[in-house]
mmCIF file of C-alpha atoms in Angstrom:
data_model
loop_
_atom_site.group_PDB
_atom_site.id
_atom_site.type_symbol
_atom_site.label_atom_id
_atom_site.label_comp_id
_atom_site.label_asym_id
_atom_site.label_seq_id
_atom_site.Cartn_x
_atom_site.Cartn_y
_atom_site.Cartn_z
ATOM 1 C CA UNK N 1 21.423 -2.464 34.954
ATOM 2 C CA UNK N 2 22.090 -4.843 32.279
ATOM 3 C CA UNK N 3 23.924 -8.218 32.521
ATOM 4 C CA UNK N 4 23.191 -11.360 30.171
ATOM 5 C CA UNK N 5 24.283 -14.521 31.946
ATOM 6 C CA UNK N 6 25.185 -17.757 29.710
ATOM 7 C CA UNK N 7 26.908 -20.863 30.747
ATOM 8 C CA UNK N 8 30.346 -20.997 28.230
ATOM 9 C CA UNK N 9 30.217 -24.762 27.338
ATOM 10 C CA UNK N 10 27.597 -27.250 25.892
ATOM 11 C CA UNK N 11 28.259 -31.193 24.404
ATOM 12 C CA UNK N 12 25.635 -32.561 22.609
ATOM 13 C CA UNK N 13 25.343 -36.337 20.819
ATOM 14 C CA UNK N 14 24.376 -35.878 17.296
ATOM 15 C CA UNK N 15 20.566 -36.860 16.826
ATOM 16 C CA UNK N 16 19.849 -35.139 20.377
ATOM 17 C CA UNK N 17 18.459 -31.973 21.701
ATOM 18 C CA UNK N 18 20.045 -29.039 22.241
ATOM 19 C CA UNK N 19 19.118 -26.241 25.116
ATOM 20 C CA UNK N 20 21.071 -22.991 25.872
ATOM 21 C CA UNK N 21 20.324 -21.434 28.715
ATOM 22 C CA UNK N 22 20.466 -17.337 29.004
ATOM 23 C CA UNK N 23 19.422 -15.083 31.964
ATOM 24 C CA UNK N 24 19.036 -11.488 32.282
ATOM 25 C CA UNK N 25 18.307 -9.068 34.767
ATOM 26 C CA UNK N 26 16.347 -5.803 33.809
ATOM 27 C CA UNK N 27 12.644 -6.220 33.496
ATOM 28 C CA UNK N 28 12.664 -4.019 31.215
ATOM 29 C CA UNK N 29 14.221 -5.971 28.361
ATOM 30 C CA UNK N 30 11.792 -5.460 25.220
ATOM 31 C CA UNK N 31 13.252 -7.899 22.362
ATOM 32 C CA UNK N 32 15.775 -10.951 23.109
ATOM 33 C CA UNK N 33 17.808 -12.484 20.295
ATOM 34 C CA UNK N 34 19.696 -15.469 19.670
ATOM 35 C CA UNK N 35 22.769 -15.465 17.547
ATOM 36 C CA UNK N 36 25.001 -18.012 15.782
ATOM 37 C CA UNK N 37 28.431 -17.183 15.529
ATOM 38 C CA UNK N 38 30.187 -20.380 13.325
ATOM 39 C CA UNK N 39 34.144 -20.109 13.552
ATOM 40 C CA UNK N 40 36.020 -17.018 11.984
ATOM 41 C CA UNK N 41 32.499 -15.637 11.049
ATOM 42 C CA UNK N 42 30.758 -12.628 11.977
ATOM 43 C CA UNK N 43 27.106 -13.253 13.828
ATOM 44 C CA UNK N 44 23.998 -14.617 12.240
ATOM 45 C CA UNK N 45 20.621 -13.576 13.576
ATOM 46 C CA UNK N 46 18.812 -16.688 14.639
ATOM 47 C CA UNK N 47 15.678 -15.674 16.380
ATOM 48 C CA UNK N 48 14.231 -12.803 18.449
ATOM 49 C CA UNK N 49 11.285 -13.409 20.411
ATOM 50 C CA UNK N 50 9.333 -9.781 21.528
ATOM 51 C CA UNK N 51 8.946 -9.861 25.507
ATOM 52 C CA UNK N 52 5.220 -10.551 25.419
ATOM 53 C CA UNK N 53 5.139 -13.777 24.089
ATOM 54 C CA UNK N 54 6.109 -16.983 26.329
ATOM 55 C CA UNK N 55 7.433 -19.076 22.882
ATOM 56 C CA UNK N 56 8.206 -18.809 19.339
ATOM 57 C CA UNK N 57 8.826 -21.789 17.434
ATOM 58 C CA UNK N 58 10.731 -21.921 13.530
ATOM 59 C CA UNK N 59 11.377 -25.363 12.052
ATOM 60 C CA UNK N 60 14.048 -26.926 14.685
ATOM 61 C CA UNK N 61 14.286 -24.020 16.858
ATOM 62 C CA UNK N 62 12.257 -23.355 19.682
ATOM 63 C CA UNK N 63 12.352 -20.028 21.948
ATOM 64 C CA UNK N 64 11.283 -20.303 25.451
ATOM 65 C CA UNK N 65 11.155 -17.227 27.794
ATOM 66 C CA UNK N 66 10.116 -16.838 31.362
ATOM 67 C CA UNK N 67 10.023 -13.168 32.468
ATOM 68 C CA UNK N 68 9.402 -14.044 36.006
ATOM 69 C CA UNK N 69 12.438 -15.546 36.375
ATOM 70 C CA UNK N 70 14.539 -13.439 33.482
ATOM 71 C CA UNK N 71 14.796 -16.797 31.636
ATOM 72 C CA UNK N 72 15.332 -17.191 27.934
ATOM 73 C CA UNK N 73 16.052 -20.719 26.376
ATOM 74 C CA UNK N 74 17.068 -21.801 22.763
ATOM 75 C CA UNK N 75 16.370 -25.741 21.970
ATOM 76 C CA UNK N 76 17.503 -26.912 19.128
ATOM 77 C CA UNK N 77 15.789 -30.102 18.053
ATOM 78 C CA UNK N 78 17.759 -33.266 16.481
ATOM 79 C CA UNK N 79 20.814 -31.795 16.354
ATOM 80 C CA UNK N 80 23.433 -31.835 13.542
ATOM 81 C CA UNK N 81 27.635 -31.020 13.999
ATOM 82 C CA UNK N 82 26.775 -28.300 11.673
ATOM 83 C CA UNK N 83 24.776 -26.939 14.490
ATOM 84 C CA UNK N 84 28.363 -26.629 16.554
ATOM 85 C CA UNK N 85 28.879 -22.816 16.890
ATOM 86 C CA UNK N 86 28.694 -20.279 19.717
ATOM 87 C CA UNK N 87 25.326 -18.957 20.366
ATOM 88 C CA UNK N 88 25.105 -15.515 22.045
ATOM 89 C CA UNK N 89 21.558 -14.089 23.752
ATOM 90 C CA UNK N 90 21.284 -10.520 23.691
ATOM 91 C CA UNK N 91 18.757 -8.310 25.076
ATOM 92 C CA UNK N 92 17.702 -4.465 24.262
ATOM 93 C CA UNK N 93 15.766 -2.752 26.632
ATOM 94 C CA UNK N 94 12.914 -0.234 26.540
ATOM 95 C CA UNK N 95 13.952 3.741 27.358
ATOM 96 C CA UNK N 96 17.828 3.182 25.961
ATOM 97 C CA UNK N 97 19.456 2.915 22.914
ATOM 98 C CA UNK N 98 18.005 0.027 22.005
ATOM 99 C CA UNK N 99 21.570 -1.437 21.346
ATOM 100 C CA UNK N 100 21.792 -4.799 22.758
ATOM 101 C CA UNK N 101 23.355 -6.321 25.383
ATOM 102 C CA UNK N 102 25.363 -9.590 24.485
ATOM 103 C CA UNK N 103 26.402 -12.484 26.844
ATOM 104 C CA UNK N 104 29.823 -14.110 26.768
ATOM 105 C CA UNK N 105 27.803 -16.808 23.976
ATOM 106 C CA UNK N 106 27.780 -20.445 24.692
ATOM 107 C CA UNK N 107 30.171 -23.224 22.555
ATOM 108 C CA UNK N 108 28.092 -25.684 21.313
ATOM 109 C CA UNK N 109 29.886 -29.000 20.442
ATOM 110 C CA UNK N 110 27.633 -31.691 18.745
ATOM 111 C CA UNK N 111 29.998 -35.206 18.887
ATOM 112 C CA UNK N 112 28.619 -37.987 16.290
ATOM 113 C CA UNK C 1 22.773 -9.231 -2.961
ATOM 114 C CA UNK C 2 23.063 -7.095 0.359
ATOM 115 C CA UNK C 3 25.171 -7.341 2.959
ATOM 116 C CA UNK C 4 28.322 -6.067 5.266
ATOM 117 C CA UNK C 5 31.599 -6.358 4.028
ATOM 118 C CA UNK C 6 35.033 -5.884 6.405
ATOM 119 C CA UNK C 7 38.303 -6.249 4.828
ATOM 120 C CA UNK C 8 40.449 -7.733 5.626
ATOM 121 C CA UNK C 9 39.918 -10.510 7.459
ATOM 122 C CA UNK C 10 43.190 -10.672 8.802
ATOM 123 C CA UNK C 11 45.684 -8.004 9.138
ATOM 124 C CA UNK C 12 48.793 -8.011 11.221
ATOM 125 C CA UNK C 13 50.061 -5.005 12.840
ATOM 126 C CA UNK C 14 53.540 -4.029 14.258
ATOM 127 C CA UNK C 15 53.683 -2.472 17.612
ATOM 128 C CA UNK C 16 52.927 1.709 17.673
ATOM 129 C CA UNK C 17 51.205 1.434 14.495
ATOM 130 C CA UNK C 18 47.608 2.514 13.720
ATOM 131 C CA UNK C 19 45.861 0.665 11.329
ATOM 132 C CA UNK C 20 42.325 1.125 9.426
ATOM 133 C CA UNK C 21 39.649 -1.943 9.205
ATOM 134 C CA UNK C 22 37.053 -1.223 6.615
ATOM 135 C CA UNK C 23 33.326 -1.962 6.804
ATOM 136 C CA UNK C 24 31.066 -1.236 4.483
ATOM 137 C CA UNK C 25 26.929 -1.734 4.068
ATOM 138 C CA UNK C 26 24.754 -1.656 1.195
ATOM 139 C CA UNK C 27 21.333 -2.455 2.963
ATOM 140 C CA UNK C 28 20.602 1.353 3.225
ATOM 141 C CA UNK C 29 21.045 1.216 7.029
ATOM 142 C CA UNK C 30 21.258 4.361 9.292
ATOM 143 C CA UNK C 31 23.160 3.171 11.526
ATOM 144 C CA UNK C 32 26.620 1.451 12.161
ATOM 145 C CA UNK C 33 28.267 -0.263 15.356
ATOM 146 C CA UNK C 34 31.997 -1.698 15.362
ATOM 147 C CA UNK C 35 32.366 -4.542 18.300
ATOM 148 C CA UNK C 36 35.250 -6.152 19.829
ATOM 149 C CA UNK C 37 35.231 -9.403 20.457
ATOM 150 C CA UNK C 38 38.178 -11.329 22.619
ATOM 151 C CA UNK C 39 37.854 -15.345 23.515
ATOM 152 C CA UNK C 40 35.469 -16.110 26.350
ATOM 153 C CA UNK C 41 34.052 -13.136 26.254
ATOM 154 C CA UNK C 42 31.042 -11.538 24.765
ATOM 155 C CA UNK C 43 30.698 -8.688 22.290
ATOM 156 C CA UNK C 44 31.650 -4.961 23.730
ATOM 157 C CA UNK C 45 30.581 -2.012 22.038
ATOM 158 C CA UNK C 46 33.514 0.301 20.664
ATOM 159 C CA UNK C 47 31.649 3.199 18.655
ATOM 160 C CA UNK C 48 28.491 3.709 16.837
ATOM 161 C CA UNK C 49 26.858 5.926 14.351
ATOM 162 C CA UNK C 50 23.109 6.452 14.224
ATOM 163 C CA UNK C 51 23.881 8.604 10.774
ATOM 164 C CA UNK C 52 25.813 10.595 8.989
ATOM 165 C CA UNK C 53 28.528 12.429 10.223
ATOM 166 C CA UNK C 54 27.468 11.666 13.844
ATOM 167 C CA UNK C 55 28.829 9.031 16.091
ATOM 168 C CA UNK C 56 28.993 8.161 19.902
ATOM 169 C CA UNK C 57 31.421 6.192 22.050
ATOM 170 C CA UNK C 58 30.418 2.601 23.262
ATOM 171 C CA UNK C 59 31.764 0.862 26.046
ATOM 172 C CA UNK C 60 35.547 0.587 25.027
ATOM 173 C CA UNK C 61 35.759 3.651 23.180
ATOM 174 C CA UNK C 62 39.697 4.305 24.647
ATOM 175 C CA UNK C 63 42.661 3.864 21.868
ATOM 176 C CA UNK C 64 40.041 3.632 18.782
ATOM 177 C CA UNK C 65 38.576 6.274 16.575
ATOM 178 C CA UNK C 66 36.095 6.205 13.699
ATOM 179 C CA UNK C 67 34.126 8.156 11.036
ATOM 180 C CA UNK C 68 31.006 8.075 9.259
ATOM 181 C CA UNK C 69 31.546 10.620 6.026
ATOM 182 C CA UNK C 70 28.806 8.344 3.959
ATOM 183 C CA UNK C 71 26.242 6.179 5.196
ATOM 184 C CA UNK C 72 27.232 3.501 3.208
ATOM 185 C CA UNK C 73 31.384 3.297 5.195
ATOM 186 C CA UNK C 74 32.270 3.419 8.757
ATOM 187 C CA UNK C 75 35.749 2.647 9.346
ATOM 188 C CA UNK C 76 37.572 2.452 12.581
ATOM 189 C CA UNK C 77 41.351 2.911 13.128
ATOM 190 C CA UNK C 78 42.685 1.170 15.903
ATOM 191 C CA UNK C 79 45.578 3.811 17.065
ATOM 192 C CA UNK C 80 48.830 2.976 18.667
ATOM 193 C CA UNK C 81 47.072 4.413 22.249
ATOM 194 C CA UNK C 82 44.986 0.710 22.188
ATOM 195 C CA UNK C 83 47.376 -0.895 24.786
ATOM 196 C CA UNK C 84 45.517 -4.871 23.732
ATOM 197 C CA UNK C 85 44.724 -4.238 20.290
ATOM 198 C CA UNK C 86 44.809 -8.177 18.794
ATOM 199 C CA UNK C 87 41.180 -9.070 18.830
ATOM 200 C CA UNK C 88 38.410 -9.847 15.900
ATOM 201 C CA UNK C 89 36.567 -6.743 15.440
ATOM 202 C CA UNK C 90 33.152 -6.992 14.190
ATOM 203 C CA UNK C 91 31.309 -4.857 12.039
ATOM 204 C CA UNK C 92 27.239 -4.421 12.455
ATOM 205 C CA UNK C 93 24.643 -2.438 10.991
ATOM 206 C CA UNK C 94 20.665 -1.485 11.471
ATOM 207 C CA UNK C 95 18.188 0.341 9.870
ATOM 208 C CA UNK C 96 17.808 2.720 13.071
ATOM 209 C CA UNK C 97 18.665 2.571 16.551
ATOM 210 C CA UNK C 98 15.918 3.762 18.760
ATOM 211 C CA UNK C 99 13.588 2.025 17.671
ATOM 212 C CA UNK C 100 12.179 -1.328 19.569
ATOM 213 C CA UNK C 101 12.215 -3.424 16.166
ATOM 214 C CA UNK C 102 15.386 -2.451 14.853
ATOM 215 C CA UNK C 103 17.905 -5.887 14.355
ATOM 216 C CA UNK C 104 21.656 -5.637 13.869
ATOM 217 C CA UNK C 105 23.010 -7.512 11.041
ATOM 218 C CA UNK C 106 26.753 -8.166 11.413
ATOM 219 C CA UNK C 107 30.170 -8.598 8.761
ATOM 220 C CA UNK C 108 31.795 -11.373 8.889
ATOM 221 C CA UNK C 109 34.724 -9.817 10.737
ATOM 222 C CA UNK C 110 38.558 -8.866 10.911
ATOM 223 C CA UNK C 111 41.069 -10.913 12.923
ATOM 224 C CA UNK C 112 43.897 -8.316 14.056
ATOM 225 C CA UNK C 113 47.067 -9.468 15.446
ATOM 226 C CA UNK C 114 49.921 -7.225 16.573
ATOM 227 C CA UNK C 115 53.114 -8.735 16.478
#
C-alpha cells in the first residue's frame, strides 16, 4: 500500500541548510515530488525526481533519493525566511492512477 | 497567463447549507482533482475527473458532489450531509492522469468555515 511518512516540524537559522526528510513504502513508486505550500496558498510544484535517478540538483535545491531504504530528501541550501512554508512529498506509483500520494507536509520555520 | 482559479477564497457557511466552490483551468488540462486539506494533515483526495462528463470518487468522497459539464470548470458542492465541512479545499489540475509524467498543478485554494 501507500503511506508517505514526514516529520511535521523543522527550525532552521537563516544562512543554514535545510533537509526534509520523506519516506515511503511501495517499491513501486515511479515519480516523487516536492511541494511548497506558503500560508493561505494553494501548492507549488518544487521538484520531481523520476525513480531511476539517485539526485537531481536546481540552483539551491537538491533531491536525494535512496530506494533501498524508501528515502527521499529535499536540502535546501543557504536558507532564506522566505523559504518558511510547508513542504509536502508525494509519490505516484506505477500500475494505478498515477494520482499521488501526499504526506502530512513538513513546517519549515527559518529564524534570522 | 495560465493558471487555476477558485473563488472564493473564503466563504462562510451556516449549518445545513450546501454551498458551491468554483475552480476553473485554462491550461487545456484533461483532468481535474478537488483536495481537502485540514491542519496537520496531508492532502486527501475528494473527487476527480479524468474528462468530460466523467468523474470518480477519491478517498473522502462522503457529503460532497461535483461535475465536470466543460473541461475548462469542475465545481464541487459541499452538501449539508458533510458532517466536518470547515476545511481549505484545494483545487488541482493535469494534463492526463494515467500517465507516469503527468504533474498536478494546484489553485490557490478556498478557506470554508461553517458557523
Amino acid at each position: 500500500g501507500e503511506d508517505v511518512e514526514q516529520s511535521l516540524f523543522l527550525s532552521v537559522r537563516e544562512g543554514d541548510s535545510s533537509v526534509i526528510n520523506c519516506t515511503y513504502t511501495d517499491s513501486s513508486s515511479t515519480y516523487l515530488y516536492w511541494y511548497k505550500q506558503e500560508p493561505g496558498a494553494g501548492l507549488q510544484l518544487l521538484t520531481y525526481i523520476f525513480s531511476n535517478m539517485d539526485m537531481k540538483q536546481d540552483q539551491r535545491l537538491t533531491v536525494l533519493l535512496n530506494k533501498k531504504d524508501k528515502h527521499l530528501s529535499l536540502r535546501i541550501a543557504d536558507t532564506q525566511t522566505g523559504d518558511s512554508a510547508i513542504y509536502f512529498c508525494a509519490e505516484s506509483i506505477t500500475g494505478g492512477s498515477y494520482i499521488p500520494t501526499f504526506g502530512r507536509g513538513t513546517s519549515l520555520i527559518v529564524h534570522p | 497567463d495560465g493558471g487555476i482559479t477558485q473563488s472564493p477564497k473564503y466563504l462562510f457557511r451556516k449549518e445545513g447549507q450546501n454551498v458551491t466552490l468554483s475552480c476553473e483551468q485554462n491550461l487545456n488540462h484533461d483532468a481535474m482533482y478537488w483536495y481537502r486539506q485540514d491542519p496537520g494533515q496531508g492532502l486527501r483526495l475528494i473527487y476527480y475527473s479524468q474528462i468530460v462528463n466523467d468523474f470518480q470518487k477519491g478517498d473522502i468522497a462522503e457529503g460532497y458532489s461535483v461535475s465536470r459539464e466543460k473541461k475548462e470548470s469542475f465545481p464541487l458542492t459541499v452538501t449539508s450531509a458533510q458532517k466536518n465541512p470547515t476545511a481549505f479545499y484545494l483545487c488541482a489540475s493535469s494534463i492526463r492522469t494515467g500517465d507516469l509524467t503527468d504533474t498536478q498543478y494546484f489553485g490557490p485554494g478556498t478557506r470554508l468555515t461553517v458557523l
